[in-house]
Tab-separated table of C-alpha atoms in Angstrom:
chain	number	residue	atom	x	y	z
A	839	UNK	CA	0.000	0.000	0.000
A	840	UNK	CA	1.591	3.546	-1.049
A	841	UNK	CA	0.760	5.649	1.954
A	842	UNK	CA	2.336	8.765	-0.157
A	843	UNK	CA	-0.483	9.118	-2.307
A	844	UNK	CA	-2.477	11.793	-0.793
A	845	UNK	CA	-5.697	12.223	0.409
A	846	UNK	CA	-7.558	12.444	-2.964
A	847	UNK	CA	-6.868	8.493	-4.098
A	848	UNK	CA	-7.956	7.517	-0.210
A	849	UNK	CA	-10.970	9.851	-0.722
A	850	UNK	CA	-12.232	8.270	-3.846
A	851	UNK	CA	-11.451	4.961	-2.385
A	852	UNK	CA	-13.976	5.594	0.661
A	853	UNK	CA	-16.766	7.453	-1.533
A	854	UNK	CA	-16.304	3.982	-4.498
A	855	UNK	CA	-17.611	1.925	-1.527
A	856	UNK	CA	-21.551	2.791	-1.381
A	857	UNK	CA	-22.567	0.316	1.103
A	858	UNK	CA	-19.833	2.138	3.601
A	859	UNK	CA	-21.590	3.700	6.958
A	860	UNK	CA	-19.008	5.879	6.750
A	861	UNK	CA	-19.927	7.884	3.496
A	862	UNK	CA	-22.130	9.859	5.389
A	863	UNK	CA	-19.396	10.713	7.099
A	864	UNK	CA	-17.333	11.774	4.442
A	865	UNK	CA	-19.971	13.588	2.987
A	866	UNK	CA	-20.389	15.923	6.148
A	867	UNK	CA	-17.203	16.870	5.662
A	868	UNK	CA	-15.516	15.647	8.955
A	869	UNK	CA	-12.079	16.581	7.139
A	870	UNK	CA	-13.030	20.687	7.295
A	871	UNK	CA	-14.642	21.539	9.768
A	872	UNK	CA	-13.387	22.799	12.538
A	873	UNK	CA	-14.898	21.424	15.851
A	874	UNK	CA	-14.089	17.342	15.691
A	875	UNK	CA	-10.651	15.779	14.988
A	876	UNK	CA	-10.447	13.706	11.671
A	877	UNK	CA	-7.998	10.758	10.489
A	878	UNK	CA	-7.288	8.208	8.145
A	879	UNK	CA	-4.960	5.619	8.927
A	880	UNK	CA	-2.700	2.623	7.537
A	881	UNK	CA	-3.504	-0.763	8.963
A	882	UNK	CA	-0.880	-0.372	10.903
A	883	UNK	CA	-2.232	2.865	12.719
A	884	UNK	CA	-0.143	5.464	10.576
A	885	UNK	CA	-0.985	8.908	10.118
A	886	UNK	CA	-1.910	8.724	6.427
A	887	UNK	CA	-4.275	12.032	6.443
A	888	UNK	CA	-5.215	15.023	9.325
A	889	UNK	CA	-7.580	17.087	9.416
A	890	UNK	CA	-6.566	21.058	11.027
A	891	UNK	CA	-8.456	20.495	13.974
A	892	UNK	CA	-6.704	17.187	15.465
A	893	UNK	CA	-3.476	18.843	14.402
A	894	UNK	CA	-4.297	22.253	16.272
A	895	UNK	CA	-5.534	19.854	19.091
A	896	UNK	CA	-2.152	18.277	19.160
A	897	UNK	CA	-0.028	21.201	18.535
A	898	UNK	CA	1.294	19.145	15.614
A	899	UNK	CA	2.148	20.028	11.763
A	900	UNK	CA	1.328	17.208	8.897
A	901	UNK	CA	4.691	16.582	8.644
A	902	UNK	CA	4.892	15.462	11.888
A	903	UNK	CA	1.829	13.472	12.044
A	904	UNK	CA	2.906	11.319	8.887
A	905	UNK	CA	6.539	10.362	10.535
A	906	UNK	CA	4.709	8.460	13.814
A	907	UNK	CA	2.613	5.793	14.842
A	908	UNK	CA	-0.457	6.376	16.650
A	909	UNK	CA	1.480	4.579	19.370
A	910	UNK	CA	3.465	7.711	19.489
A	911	UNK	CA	1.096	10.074	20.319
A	912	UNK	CA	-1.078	7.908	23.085
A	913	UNK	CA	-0.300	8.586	26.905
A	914	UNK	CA	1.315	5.456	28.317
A	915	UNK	CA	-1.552	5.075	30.697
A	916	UNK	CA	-3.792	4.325	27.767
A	917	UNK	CA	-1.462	3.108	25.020
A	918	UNK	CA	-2.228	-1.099	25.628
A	919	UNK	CA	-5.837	-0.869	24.898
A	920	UNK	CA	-5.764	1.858	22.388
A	921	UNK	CA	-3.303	-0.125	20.828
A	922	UNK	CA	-5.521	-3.865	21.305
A	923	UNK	CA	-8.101	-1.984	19.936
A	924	UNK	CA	-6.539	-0.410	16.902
A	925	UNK	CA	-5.108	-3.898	16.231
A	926	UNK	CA	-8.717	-6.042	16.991
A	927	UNK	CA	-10.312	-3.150	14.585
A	928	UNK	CA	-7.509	-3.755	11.538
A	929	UNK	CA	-8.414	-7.205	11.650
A	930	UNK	CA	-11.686	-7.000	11.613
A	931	UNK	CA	-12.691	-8.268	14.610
A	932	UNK	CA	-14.420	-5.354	15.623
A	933	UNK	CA	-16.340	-3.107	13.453
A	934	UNK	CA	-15.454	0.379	15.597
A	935	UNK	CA	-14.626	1.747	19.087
A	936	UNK	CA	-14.664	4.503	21.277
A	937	UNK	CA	-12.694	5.679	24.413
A	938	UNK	CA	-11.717	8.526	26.286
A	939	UNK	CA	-8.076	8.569	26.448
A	940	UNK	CA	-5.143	10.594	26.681
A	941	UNK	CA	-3.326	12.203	23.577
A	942	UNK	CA	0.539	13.600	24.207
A	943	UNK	CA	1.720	16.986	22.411
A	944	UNK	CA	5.247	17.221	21.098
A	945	UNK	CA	5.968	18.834	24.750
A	946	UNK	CA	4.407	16.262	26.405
A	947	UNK	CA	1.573	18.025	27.455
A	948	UNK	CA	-1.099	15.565	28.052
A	949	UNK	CA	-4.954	16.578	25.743
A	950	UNK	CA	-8.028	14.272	26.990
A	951	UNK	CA	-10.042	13.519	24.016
A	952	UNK	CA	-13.301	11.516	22.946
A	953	UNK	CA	-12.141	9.219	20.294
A	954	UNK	CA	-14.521	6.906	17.733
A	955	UNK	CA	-12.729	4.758	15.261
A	956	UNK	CA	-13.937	2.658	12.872
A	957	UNK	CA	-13.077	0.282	9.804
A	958	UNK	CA	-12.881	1.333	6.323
A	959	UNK	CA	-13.077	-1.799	4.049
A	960	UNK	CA	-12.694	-0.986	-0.387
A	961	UNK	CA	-15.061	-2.607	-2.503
A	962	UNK	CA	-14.132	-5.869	-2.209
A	963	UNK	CA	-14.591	-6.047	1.741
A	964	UNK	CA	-11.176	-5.971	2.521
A	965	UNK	CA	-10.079	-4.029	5.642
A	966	UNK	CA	-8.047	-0.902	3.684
A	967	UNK	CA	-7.865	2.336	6.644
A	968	UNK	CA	-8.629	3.218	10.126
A	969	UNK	CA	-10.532	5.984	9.946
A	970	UNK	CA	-10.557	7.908	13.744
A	971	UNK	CA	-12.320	11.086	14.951
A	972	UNK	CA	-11.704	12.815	18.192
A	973	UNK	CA	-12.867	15.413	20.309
A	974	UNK	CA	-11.155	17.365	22.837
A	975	UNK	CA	-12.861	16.796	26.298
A	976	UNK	CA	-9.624	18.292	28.189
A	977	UNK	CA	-11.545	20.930	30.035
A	978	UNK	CA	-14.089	18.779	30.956
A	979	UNK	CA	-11.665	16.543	32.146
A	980	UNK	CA	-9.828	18.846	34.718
A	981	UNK	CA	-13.029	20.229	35.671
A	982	UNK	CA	-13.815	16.433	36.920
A	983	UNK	CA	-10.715	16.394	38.401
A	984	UNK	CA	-10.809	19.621	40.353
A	985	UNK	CA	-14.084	18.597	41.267
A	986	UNK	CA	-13.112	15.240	43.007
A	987	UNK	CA	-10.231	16.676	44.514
A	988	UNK	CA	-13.005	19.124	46.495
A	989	UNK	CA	-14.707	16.320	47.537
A	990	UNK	CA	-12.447	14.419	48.610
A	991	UNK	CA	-11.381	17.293	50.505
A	992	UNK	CA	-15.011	17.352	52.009
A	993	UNK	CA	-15.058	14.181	52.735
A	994	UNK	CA	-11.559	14.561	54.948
A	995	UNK	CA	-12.952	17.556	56.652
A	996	UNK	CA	-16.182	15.965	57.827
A	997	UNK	CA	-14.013	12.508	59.032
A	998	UNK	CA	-12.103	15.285	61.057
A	999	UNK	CA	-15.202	17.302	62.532
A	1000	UNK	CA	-14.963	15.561	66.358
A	1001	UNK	CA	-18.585	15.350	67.036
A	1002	UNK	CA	-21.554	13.230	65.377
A	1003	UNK	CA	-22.649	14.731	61.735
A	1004	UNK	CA	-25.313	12.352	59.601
A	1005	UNK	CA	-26.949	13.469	56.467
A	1006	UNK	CA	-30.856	12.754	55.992
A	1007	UNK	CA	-32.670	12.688	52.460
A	1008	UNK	CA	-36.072	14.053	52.821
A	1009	UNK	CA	-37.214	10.736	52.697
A	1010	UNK	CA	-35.419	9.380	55.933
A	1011	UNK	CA	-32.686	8.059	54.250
A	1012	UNK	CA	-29.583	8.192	55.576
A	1013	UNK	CA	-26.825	9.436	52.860
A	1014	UNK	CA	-23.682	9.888	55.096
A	1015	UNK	CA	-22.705	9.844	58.645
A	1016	UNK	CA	-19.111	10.175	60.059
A	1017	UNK	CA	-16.751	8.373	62.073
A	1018	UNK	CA	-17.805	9.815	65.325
A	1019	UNK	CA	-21.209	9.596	64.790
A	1020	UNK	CA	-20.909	5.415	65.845
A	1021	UNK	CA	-20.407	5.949	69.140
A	1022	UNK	CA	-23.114	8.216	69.334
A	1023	UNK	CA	-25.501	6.218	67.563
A	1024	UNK	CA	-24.115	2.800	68.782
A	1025	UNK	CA	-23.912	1.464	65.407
A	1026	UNK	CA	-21.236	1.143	62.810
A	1027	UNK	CA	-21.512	3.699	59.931
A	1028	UNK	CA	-21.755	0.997	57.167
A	1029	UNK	CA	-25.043	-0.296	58.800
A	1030	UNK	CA	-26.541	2.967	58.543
A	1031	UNK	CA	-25.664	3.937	54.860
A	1032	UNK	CA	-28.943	3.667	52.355
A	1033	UNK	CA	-31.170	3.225	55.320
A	1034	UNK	CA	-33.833	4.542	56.600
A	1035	UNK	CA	-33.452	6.932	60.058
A	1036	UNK	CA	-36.484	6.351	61.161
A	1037	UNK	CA	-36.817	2.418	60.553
A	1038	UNK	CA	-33.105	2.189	62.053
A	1039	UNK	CA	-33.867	3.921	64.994
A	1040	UNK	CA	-37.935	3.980	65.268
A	1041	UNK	CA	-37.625	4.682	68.635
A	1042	UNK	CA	-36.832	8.384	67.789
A	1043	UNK	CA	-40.847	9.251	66.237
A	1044	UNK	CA	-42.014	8.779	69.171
A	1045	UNK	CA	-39.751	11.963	70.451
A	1046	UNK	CA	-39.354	15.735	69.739
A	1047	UNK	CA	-36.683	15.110	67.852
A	1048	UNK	CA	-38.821	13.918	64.867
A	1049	UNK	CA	-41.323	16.850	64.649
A	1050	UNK	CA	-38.094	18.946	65.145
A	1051	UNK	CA	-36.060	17.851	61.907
A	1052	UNK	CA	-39.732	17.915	60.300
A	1053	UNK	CA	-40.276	21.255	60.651
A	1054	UNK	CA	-36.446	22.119	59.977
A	1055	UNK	CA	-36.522	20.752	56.540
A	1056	UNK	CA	-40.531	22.285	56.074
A	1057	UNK	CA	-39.739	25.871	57.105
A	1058	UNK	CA	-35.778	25.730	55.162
A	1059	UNK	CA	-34.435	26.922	58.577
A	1060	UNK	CA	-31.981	26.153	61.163
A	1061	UNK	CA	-33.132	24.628	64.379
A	1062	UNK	CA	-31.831	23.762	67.973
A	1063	UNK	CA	-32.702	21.027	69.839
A	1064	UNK	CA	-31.684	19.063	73.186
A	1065	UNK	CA	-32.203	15.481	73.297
A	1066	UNK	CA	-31.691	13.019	75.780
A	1067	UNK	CA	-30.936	9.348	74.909
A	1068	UNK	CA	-32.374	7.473	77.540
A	1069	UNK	CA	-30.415	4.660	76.964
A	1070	UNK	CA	-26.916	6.504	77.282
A	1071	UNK	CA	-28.193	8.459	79.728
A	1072	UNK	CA	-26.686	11.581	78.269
A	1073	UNK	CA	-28.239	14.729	76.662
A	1074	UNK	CA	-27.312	16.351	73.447
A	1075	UNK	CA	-27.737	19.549	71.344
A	1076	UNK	CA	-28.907	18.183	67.644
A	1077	UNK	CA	-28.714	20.763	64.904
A	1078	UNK	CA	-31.180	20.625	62.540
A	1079	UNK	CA	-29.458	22.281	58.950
A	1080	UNK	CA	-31.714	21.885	56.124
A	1081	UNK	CA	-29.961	20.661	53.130
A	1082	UNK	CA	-31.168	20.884	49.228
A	1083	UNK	CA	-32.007	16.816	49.642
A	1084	UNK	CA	-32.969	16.894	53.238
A	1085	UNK	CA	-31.466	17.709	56.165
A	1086	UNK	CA	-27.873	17.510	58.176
A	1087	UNK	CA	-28.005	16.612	61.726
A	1088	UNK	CA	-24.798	17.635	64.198
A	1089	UNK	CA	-24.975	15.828	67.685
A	1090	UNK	CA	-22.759	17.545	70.502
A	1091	UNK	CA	-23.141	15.911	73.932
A	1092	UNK	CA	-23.803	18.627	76.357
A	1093	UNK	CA	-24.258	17.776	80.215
A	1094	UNK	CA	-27.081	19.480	80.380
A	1095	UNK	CA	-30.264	21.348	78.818
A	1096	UNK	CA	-28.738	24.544	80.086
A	1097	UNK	CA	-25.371	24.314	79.920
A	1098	UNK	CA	-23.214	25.039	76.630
């Protein structure tokens, strides 16, 4: 195969094949505009034709794309199964992918993109090019990132608050509770999540501690209120914070009604 040709022999290769899902494609001209990434490849995943975009996504000239492998430009993390399924889709055995993986600029710079490849087979059915389309998804990306990175950050600052915090959906269940809320509520944490408060601890509707969180979550305001377990024999100020889903609960042992 002369991979030197040019894009107009590959072009009238694709558009000889009628039956081809992938002459609509061609005819929405995925090569010129501007938004998606665009590729044709060798069997053996070389750059045969690039459209701008992938090579402004890339920071890359067409000179440069034609001297490398795909294997070149794919982020270690995700090379293997880019590369098993470049390699399952030249043979046939699949008829396309698609992945979110990592590209690598000339500097090194890492570009998240949405790929979809699929098979282009010439009019005799015989696998001929790879043809691959991306989209960059790199802001996206970080925003996930920055965005798990605050939650974890959440999570570690409610594992370090030293008193009992549990999180109620308005429907009684219970959607978080900390570390030192087990003590408190004599159970372990894990027997809590996905249940519901009131069914777990049924004893409690039968208190003013139920109307209390009630009306917290009704009126969208916070509210105060000292309970005494009569099992531990110890009172407690519960604050009622009304969340968007339902409500947060803080238990502080106090050793009195009274007393702050």
């Amino acid at each position: 195969m002369d991979d030197s040709s040019g894009s107009t022999r590959i072009l009238n290769l694709l558009k000889a094949d009628t039956s081809a899902h992938w002459l609509h494609v061609l005819t929405c001209q995925w090569f010129t505009q501007p938004l998606f990434g665009a590729a044709i490849l060798s069997l053996e995943c070389r750059f045969l034709e690039v459209n701008p975009a992938f090579r402004s996504m890339l920071d890359c000239d067409e000179t440069q794309m034609r001297q490398v492998n795909l294997s070149a430009l794919v982020h270690p993390d995700e090379l293997l199964r880019c590369m098993h399924l470049s390699s399952q889709l030249a043979a046939g055995a699949i008829p396309s992918f698609q992945a979110e993986q990592r590209f690598l600029k000339p500097s090194g710079e890492p570009v998240w993109c949405f790929v979809y490849a699929t098979l282009l087979r010439d009019e005799h059915g015989e696998p001929s090019y790879l043809l691959m389309l991306t989209q960059n998804i790199d802001d996206r990306k970080k925003l996930e990132a920055t965005s798990q990175t605050a939650v974890h950050t959440m999570s570690a600052l409610l594992e370090s608050i030293p008193f009992a915090l549990m999180l109620v959906k308005a429907n009684g269940e219970i959607s978080y509770a900390n570390k030192a809320s087990e003590p408190v509520l004599n159970r372990r944490r894990e027997e809590l999540l996905g249940q519901n408060i009131w069914k777990s601890f049924p004893k409690l509707t039968a208190t003013p501690l139920y109307s209390v969180i009630q009306r917290a979550m009704e009126e969208k305001s916070l509210i105060r209120h000292h309970h005494f377990d009569e099992k531990a024999k110890r009172w407690y100020e519960i604050s009622c914070q009304p969340t968007k889903e339902g409500v947060c609960l803080f238990w502080r042992e106090r050793s009195s009604p009274e007393k702050p």
